mmCIF file of C-alpha atoms in Angstrom:
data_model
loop_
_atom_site.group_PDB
_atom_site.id
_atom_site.type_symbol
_atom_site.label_atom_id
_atom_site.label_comp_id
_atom_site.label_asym_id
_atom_site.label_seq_id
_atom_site.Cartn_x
_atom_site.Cartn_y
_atom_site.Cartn_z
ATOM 1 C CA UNK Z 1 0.000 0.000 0.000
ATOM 2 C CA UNK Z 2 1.618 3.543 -0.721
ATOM 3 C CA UNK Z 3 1.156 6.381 1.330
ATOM 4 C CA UNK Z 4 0.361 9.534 0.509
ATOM 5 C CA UNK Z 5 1.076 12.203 2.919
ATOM 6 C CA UNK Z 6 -1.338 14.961 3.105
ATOM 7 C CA UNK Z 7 -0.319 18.494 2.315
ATOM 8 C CA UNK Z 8 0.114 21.145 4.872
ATOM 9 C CA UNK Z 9 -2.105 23.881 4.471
ATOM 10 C CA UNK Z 10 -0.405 26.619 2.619
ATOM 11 C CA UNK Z 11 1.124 29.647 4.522
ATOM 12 C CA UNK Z 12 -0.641 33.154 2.856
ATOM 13 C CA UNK Z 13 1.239 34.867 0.233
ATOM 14 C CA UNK Z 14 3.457 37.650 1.656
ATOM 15 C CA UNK Z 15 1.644 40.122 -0.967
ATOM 16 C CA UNK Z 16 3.062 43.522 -0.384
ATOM 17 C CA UNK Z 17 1.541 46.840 1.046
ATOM 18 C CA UNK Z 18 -0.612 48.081 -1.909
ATOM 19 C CA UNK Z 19 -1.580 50.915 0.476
ATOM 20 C CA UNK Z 20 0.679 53.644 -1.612
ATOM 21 C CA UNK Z 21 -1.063 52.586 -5.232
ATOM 22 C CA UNK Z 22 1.844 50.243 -6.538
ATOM 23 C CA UNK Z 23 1.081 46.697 -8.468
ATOM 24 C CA UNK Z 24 1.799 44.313 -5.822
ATOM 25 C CA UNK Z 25 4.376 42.706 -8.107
ATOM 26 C CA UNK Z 26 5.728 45.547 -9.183
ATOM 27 C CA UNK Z 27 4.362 45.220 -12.628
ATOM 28 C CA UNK Z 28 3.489 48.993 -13.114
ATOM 29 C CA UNK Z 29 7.326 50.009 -11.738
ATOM 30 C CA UNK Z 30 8.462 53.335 -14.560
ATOM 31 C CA UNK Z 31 10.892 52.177 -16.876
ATOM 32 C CA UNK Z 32 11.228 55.410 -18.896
ATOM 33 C CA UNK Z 33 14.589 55.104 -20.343
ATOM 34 C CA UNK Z 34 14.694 53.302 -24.000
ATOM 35 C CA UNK Z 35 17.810 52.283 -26.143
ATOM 36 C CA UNK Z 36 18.015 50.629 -29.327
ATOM 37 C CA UNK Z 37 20.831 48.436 -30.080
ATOM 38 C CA UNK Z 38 21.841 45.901 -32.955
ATOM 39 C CA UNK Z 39 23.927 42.660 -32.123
ATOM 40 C CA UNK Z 40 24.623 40.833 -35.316
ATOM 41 C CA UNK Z 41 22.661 43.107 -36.846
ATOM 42 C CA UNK Z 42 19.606 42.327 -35.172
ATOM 43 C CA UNK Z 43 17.310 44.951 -32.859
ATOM 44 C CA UNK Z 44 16.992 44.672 -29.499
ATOM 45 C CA UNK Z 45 15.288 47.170 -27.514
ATOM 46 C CA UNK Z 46 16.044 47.714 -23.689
ATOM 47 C CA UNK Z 47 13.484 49.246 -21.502
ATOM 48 C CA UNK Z 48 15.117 50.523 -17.984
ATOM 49 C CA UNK Z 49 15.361 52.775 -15.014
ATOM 50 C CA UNK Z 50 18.604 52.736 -15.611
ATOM 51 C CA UNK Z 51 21.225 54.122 -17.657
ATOM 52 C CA UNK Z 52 24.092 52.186 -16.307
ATOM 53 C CA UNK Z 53 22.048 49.155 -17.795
ATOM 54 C CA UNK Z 54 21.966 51.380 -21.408
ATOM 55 C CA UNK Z 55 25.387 51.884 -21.397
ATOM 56 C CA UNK Z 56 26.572 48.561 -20.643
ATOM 57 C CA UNK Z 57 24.771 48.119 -23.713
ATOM 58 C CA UNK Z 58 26.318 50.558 -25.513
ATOM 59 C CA UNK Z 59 29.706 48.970 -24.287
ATOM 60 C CA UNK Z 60 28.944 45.762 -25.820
ATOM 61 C CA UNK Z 61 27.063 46.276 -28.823
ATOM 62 C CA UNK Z 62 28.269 50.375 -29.566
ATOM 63 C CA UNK Z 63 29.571 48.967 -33.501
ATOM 64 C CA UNK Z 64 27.525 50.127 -36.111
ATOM 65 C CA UNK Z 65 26.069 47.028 -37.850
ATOM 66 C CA UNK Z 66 23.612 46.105 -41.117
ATOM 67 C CA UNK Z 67 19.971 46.157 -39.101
ATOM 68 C CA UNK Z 68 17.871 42.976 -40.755
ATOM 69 C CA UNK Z 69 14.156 43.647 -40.229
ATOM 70 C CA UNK Z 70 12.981 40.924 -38.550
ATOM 71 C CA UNK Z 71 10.684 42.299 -35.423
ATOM 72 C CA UNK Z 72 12.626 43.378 -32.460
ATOM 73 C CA UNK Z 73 13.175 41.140 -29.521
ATOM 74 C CA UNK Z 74 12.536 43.496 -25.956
ATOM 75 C CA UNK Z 75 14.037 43.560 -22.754
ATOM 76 C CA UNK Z 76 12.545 45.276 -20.022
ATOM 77 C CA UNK Z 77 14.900 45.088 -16.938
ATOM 78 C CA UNK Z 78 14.086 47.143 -13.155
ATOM 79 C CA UNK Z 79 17.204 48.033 -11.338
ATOM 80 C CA UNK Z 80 16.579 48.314 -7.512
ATOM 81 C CA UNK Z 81 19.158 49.243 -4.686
ATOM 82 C CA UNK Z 82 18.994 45.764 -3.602
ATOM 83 C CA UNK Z 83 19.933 44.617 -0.192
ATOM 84 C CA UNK Z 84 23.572 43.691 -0.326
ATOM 85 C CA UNK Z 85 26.576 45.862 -1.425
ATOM 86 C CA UNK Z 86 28.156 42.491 -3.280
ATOM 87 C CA UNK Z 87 27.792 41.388 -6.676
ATOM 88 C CA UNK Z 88 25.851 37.873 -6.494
ATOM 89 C CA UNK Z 89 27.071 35.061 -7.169
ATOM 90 C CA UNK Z 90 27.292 33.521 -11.236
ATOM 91 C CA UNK Z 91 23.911 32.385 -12.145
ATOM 92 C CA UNK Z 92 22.252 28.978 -12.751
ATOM 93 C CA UNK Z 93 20.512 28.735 -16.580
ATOM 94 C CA UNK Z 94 17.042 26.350 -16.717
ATOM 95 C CA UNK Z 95 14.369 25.994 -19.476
ATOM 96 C CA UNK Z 96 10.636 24.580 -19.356
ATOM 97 C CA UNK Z 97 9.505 24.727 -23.143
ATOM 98 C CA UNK Z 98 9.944 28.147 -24.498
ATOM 99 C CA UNK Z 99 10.723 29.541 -20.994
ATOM 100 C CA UNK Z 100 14.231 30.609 -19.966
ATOM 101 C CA UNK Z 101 15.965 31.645 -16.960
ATOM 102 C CA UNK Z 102 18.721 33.402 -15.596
ATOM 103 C CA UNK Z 103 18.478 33.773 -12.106
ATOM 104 C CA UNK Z 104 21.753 34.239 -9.645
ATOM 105 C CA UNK Z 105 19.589 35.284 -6.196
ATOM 106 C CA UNK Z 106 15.977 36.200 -5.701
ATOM 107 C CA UNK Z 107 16.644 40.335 -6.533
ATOM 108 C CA UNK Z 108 18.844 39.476 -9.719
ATOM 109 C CA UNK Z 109 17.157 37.514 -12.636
ATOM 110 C CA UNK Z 110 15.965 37.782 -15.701
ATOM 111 C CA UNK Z 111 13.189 35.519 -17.745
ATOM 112 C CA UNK Z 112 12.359 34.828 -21.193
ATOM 113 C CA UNK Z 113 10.188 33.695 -23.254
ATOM 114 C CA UNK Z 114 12.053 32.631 -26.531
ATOM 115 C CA UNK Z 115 8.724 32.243 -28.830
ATOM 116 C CA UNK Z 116 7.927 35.886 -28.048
ATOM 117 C CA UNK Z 117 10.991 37.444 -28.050
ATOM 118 C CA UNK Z 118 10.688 38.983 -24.858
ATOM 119 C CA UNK Z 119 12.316 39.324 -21.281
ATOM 120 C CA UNK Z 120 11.974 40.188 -18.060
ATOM 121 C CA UNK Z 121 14.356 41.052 -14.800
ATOM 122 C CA UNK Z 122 15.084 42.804 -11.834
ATOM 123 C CA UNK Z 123 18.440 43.376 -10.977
ATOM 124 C CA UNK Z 124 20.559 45.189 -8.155
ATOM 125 C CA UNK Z 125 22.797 48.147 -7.867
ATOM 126 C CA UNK Z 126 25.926 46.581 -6.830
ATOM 127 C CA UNK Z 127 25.012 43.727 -10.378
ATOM 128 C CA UNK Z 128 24.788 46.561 -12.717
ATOM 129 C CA UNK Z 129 27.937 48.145 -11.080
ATOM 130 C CA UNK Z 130 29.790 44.597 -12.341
ATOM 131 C CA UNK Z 131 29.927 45.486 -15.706
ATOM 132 C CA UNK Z 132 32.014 42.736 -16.941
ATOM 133 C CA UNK Z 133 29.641 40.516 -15.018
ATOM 134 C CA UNK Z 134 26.339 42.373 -16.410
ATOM 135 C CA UNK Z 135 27.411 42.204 -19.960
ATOM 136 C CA UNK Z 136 28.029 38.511 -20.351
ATOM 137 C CA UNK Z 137 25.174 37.235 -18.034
ATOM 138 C CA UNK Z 138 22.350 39.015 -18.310
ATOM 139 C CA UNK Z 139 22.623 41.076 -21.513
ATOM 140 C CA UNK Z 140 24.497 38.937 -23.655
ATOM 141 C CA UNK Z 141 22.877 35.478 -22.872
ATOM 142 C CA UNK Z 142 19.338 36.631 -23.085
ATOM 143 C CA UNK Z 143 19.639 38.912 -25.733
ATOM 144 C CA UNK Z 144 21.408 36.627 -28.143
ATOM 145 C CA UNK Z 145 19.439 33.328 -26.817
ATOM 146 C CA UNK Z 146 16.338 35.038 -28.203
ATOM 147 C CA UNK Z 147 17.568 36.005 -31.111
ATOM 148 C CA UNK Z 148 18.841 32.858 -31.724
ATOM 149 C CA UNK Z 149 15.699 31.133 -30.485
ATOM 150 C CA UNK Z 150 13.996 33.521 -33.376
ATOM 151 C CA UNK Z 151 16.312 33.659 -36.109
ATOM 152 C CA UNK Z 152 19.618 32.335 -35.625
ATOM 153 C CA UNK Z 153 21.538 28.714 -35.461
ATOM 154 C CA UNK Z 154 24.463 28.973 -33.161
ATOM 155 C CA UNK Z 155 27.450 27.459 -34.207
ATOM 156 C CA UNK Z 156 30.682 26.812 -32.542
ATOM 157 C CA UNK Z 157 32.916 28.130 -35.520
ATOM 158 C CA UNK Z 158 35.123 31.057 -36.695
ATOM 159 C CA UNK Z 159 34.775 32.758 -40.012
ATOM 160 C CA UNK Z 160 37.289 34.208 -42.131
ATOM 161 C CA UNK Z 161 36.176 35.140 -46.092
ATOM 162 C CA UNK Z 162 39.187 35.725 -48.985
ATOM 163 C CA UNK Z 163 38.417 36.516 -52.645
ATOM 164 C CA UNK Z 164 34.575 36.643 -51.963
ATOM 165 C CA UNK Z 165 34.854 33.389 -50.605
ATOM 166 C CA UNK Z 166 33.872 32.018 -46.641
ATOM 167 C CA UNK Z 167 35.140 29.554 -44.740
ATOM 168 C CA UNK Z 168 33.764 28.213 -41.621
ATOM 169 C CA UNK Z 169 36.570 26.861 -38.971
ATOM 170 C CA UNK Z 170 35.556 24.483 -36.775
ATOM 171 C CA UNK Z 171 36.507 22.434 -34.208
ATOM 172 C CA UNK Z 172 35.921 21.459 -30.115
ATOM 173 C CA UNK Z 173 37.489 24.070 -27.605
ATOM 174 C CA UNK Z 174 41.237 24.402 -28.035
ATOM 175 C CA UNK Z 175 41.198 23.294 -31.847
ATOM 176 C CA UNK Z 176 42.813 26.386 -33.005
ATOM 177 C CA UNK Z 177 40.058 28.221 -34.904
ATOM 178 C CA UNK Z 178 40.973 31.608 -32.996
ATOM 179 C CA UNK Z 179 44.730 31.573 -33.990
ATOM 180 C CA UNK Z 180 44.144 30.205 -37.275
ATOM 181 C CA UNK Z 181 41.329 32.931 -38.051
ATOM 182 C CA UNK Z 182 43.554 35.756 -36.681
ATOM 183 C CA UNK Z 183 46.393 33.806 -38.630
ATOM 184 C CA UNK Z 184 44.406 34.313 -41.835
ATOM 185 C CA UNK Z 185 43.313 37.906 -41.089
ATOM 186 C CA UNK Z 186 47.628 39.108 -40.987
ATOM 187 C CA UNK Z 187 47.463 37.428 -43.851
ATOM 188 C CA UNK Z 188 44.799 39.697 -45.712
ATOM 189 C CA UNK Z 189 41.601 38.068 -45.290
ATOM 190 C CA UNK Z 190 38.702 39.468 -43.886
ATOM 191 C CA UNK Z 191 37.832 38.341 -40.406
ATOM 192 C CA UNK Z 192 34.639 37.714 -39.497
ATOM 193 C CA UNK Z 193 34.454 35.424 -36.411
ATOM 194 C CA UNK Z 194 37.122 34.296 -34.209
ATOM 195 C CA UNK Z 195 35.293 31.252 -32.057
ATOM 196 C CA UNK Z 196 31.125 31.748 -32.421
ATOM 197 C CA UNK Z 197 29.449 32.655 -35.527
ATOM 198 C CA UNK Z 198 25.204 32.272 -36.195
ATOM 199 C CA UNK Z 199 24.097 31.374 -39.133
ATOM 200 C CA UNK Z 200 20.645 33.162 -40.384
ATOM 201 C CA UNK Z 201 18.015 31.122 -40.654
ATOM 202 C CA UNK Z 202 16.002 33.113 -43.260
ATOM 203 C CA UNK Z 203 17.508 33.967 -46.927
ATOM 204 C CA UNK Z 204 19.855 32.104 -48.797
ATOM 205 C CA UNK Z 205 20.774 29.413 -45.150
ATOM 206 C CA UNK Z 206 24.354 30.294 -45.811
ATOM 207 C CA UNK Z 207 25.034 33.634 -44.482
ATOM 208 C CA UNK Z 208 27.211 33.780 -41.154
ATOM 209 C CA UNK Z 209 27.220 36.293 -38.802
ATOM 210 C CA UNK Z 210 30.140 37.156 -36.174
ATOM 211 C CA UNK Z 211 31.831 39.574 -33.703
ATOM 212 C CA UNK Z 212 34.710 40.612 -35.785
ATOM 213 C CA UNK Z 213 35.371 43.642 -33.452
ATOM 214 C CA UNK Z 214 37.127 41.155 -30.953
ATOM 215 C CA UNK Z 215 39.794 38.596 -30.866
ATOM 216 C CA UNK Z 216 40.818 36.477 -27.917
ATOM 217 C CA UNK Z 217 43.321 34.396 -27.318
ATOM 218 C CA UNK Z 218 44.802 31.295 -25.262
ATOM 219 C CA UNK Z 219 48.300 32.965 -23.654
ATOM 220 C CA UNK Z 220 50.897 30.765 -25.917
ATOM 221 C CA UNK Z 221 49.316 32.690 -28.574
ATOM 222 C CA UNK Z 222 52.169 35.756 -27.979
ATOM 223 C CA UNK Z 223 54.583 33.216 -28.807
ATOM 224 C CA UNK Z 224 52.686 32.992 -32.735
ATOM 225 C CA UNK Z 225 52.017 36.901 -32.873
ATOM 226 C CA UNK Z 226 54.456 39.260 -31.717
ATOM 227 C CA UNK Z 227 51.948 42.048 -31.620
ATOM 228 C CA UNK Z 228 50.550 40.163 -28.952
ATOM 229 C CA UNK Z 229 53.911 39.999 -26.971
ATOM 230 C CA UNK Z 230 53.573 42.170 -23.263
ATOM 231 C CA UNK Z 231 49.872 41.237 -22.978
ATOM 232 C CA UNK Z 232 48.692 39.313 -20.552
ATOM 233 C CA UNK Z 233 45.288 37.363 -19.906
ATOM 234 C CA UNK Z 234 42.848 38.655 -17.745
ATOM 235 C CA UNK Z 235 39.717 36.414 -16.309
ATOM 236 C CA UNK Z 236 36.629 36.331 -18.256
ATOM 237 C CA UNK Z 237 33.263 36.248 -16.354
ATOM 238 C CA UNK Z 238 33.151 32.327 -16.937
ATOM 239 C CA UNK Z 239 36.612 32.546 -14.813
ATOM 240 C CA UNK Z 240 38.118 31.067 -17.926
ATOM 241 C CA UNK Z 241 42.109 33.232 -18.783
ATOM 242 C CA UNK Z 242 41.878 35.116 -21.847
ATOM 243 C CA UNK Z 243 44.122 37.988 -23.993
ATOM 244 C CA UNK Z 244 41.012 39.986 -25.136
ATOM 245 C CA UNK Z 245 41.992 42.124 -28.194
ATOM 246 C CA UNK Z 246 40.181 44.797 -29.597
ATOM 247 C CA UNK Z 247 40.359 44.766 -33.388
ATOM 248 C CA UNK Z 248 39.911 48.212 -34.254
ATOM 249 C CA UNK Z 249 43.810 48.172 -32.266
ATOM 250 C CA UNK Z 250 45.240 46.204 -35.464
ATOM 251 C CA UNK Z 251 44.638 48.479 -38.319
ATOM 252 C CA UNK Z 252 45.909 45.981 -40.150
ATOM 253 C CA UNK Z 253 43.381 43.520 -39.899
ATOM 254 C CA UNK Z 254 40.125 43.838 -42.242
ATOM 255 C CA UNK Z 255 36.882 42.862 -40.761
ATOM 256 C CA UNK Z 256 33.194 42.350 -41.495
ATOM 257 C CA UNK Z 257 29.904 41.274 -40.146
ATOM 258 C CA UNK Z 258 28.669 38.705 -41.897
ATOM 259 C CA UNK Z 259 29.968 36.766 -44.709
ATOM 260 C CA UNK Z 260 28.638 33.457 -46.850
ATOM 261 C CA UNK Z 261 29.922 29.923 -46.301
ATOM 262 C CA UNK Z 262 31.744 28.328 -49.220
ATOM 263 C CA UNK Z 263 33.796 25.754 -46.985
ATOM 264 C CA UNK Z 264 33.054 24.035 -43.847
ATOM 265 C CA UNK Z 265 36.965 22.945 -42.462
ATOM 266 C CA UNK Z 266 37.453 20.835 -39.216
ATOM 267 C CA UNK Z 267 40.703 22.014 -37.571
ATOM 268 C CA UNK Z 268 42.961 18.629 -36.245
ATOM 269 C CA UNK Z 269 45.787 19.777 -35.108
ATOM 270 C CA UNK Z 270 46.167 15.858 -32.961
ATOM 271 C CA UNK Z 271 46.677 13.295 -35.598
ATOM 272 C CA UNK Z 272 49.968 13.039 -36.427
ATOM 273 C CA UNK Z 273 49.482 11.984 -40.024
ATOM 274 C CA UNK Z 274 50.837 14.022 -42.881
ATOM 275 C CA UNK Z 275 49.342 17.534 -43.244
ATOM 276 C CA UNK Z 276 46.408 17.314 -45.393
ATOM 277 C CA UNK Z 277 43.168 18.821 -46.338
ATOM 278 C CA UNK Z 278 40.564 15.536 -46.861
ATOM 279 C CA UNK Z 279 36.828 15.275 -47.152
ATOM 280 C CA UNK Z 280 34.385 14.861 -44.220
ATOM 281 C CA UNK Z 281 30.820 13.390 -44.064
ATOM 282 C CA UNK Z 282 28.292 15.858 -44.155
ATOM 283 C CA UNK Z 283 26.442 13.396 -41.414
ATOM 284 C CA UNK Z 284 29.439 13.449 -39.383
ATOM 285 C CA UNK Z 285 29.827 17.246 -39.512
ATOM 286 C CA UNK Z 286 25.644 17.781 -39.081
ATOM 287 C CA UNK Z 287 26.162 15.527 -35.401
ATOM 288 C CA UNK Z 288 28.478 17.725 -34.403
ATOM 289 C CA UNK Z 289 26.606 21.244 -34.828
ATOM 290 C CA UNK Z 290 23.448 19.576 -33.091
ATOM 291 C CA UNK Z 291 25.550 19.474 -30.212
ATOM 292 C CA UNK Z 292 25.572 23.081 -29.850
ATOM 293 C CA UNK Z 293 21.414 23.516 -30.554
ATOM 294 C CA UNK Z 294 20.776 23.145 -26.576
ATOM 295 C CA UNK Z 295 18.325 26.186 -26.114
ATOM 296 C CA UNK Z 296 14.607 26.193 -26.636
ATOM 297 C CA UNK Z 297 11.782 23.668 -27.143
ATOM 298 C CA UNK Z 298 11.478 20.990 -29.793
ATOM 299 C CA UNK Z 299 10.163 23.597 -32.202
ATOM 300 C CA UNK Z 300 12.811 25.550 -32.104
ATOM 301 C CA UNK Z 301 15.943 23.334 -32.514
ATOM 302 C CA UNK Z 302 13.934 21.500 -35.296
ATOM 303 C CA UNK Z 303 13.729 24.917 -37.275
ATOM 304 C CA UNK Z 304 17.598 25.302 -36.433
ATOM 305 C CA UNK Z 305 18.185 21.603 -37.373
ATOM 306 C CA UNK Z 306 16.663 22.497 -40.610
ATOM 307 C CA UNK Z 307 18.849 25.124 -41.219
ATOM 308 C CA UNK Z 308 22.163 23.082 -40.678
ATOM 309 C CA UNK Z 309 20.623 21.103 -43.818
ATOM 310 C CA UNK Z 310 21.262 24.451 -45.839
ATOM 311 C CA UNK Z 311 24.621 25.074 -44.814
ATOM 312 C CA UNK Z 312 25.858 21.692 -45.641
ATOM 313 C CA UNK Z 313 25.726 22.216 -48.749
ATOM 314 C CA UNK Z 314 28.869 23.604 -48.848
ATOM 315 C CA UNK Z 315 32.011 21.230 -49.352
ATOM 316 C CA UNK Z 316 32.691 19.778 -45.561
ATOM 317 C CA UNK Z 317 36.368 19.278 -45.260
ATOM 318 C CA UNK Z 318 39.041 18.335 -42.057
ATOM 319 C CA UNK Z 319 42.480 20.191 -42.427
ATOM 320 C CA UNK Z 320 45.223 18.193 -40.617
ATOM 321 C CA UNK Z 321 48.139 20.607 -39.532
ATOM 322 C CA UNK Z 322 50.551 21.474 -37.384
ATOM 323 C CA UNK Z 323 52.353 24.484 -38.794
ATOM 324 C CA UNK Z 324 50.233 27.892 -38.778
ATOM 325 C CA UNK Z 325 51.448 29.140 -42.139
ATOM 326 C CA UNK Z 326 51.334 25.767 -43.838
ATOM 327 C CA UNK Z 327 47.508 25.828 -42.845
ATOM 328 C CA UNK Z 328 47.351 29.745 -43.944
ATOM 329 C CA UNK Z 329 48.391 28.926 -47.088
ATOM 330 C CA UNK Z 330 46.563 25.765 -48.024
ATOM 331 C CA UNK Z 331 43.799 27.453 -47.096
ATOM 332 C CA UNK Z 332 44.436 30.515 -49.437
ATOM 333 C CA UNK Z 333 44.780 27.300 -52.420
ATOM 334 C CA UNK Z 334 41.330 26.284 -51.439
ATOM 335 C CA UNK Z 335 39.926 29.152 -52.009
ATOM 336 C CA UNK Z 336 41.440 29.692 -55.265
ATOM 337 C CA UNK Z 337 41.512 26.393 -56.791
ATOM 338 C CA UNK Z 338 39.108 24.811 -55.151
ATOM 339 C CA UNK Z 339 40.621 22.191 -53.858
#
């Protein structure tokens, strides 16, 4: 026989004083400052009380970009004093459906809904403060998960284009695609991506999109580049060492925001076989995106699944390397021969 123990009554909701007029969640609370901004090209609006939430904004996404017209996704984020002086802690990330969370404590959160394209948060002083910490969090994570959830395919690639032509690099964490997409750029090609890159789900399926405005690095990278000699890496917000490089510091270096895909190459810089460039199966390479397609319901990694289909039909290839100009510069044959 099984048991069921019977539920204590429930305590009364704590609902706050209403006496002075407000919502009693705090729905009605002013958010009268509005800013516009366009990651990847895309518009997201942020509604505030704020401005140190605006220009954190500003900070991250302040390039001038090609708007697509797709329907904004919105952000309307409250900013109280909070009752603790100290940033919180990192936050935990959950889903139900088309729901998405980022919560690190009960006064600093934001939620989503990713079929909308809409979110919601409160946050504290001493949060917004934490720029660093704002930035990649809150702003970045839920303004590029919905537009991602929307209109996007995430994938864990660089891009570099030369001659008109795109190429894709890709590869697990610590593959190279960074310092062989920087590699390429001192070499005269136009960089695009240096480790994530989205792919648009609407047009041609073959257009790539990127940060090109920043580079980082591993540290043995200043022993490849000696422009990168005397610089030394910093902690991320994921606690991860990185050199962060601004691009617009290397006039040398040609960028751009989006580009389309002509090659798909696997970096393996492990096997020790002879250096070659060799074909790939498009199954093989179509596993291996879906591992990154983690973020929203069914519906939504089947329309990004979809999408992979697209890109595949460029050539899928694996370059095997170990020296960076020997890669450069089979690379630059690809593109002009073709093979």
């Amino acid at each position: 026989m099984i048991e069921t123990a019977i539920p204590e009554e429930p305590e009364e909701m704590d609902i706050p004083n209403t006496s002075s007029g407000e919502h009693p969640l705090r729905a009605d609370i002013p958010l009268p400052l509005l800013g516009v901004f366009h990651p990847l090209g895309f518009s997201v609006e942020i509604a505030t009380n704020s401005r140190e939430v605006l220009e954190a904004a500003e900070e991250t996404w302040r390039y001038p970009r090609k708007n697509h017209l797709e329907r904004p996704v919105e952000l309307r984020i409250a900013v109280s004093p909070g009752k603790s002086r100290e940033c919180p802690p990192p936050p935990v990330y959950r889903e139900q459906r088309k729901l998405f969370s980022v919560i690190s404590d009960a006064e600093n959160f934001i939620v989503s809904d990713l079929g909308q394209g809409f979110g919601f948060g409160w946050l504290t002083n001493a949060t917004v403060r934490n720029r660093a910490f704002l930035r990649y969090h809150f702003l970045e994570v839920t303004a590029l998960g919905l537009l991602a959830s929307l209109y996007l395919t995430p994938l864990h690639g660089a891009c570099v284009r030369l001659g008109g032509k795109g190429i894709l690099l890709c590869g697990d964490s610590g593959a190279g695609k960074s310092t062989l997409a920087y590699a390429c750029a001192r070499s005269g090609w136009t960089l695009v991506s240096d480790d994530s890159s989205y792919l648009i789900r609407a047009g041609d399926g073959r257009t790539i999109v990127g940060n090109p405005h920043q580079v980082r690095f591993r540290e043995p990278a200043t022993q490849l580049f000696p422009e990168l000699q005397g610089l030394s890496a910093v902690p991320r917000p994921t606690g991860k060492l990185a050199i962060e490089v601004a691009t617009s510091s290397l006039p040398q270096i040609a960028t751009s925001g989006e580009s389309s895909i002509d090659y798909i190459v696997f970096l393996n810089r492990r096997t020790p076989d002879a250096t070659t460039l060799a074909a790939v199966s498009k199954d093989s390479a179509r596993r291996w995106f879906e591992q990154t397609l983690w973020l929203g319901d069914e519906e939504i990694r089947d329309a990004q699944a979809a999408s992979l289909q697209t890109l595949l039909a460029a050539e899928v290839l694996e370059l095997r390397y170990r020296d960076l100009d020997w890669a450069v510069k089979r690379l630059e044959l690809l593109v002009q021969e073709g093979s």
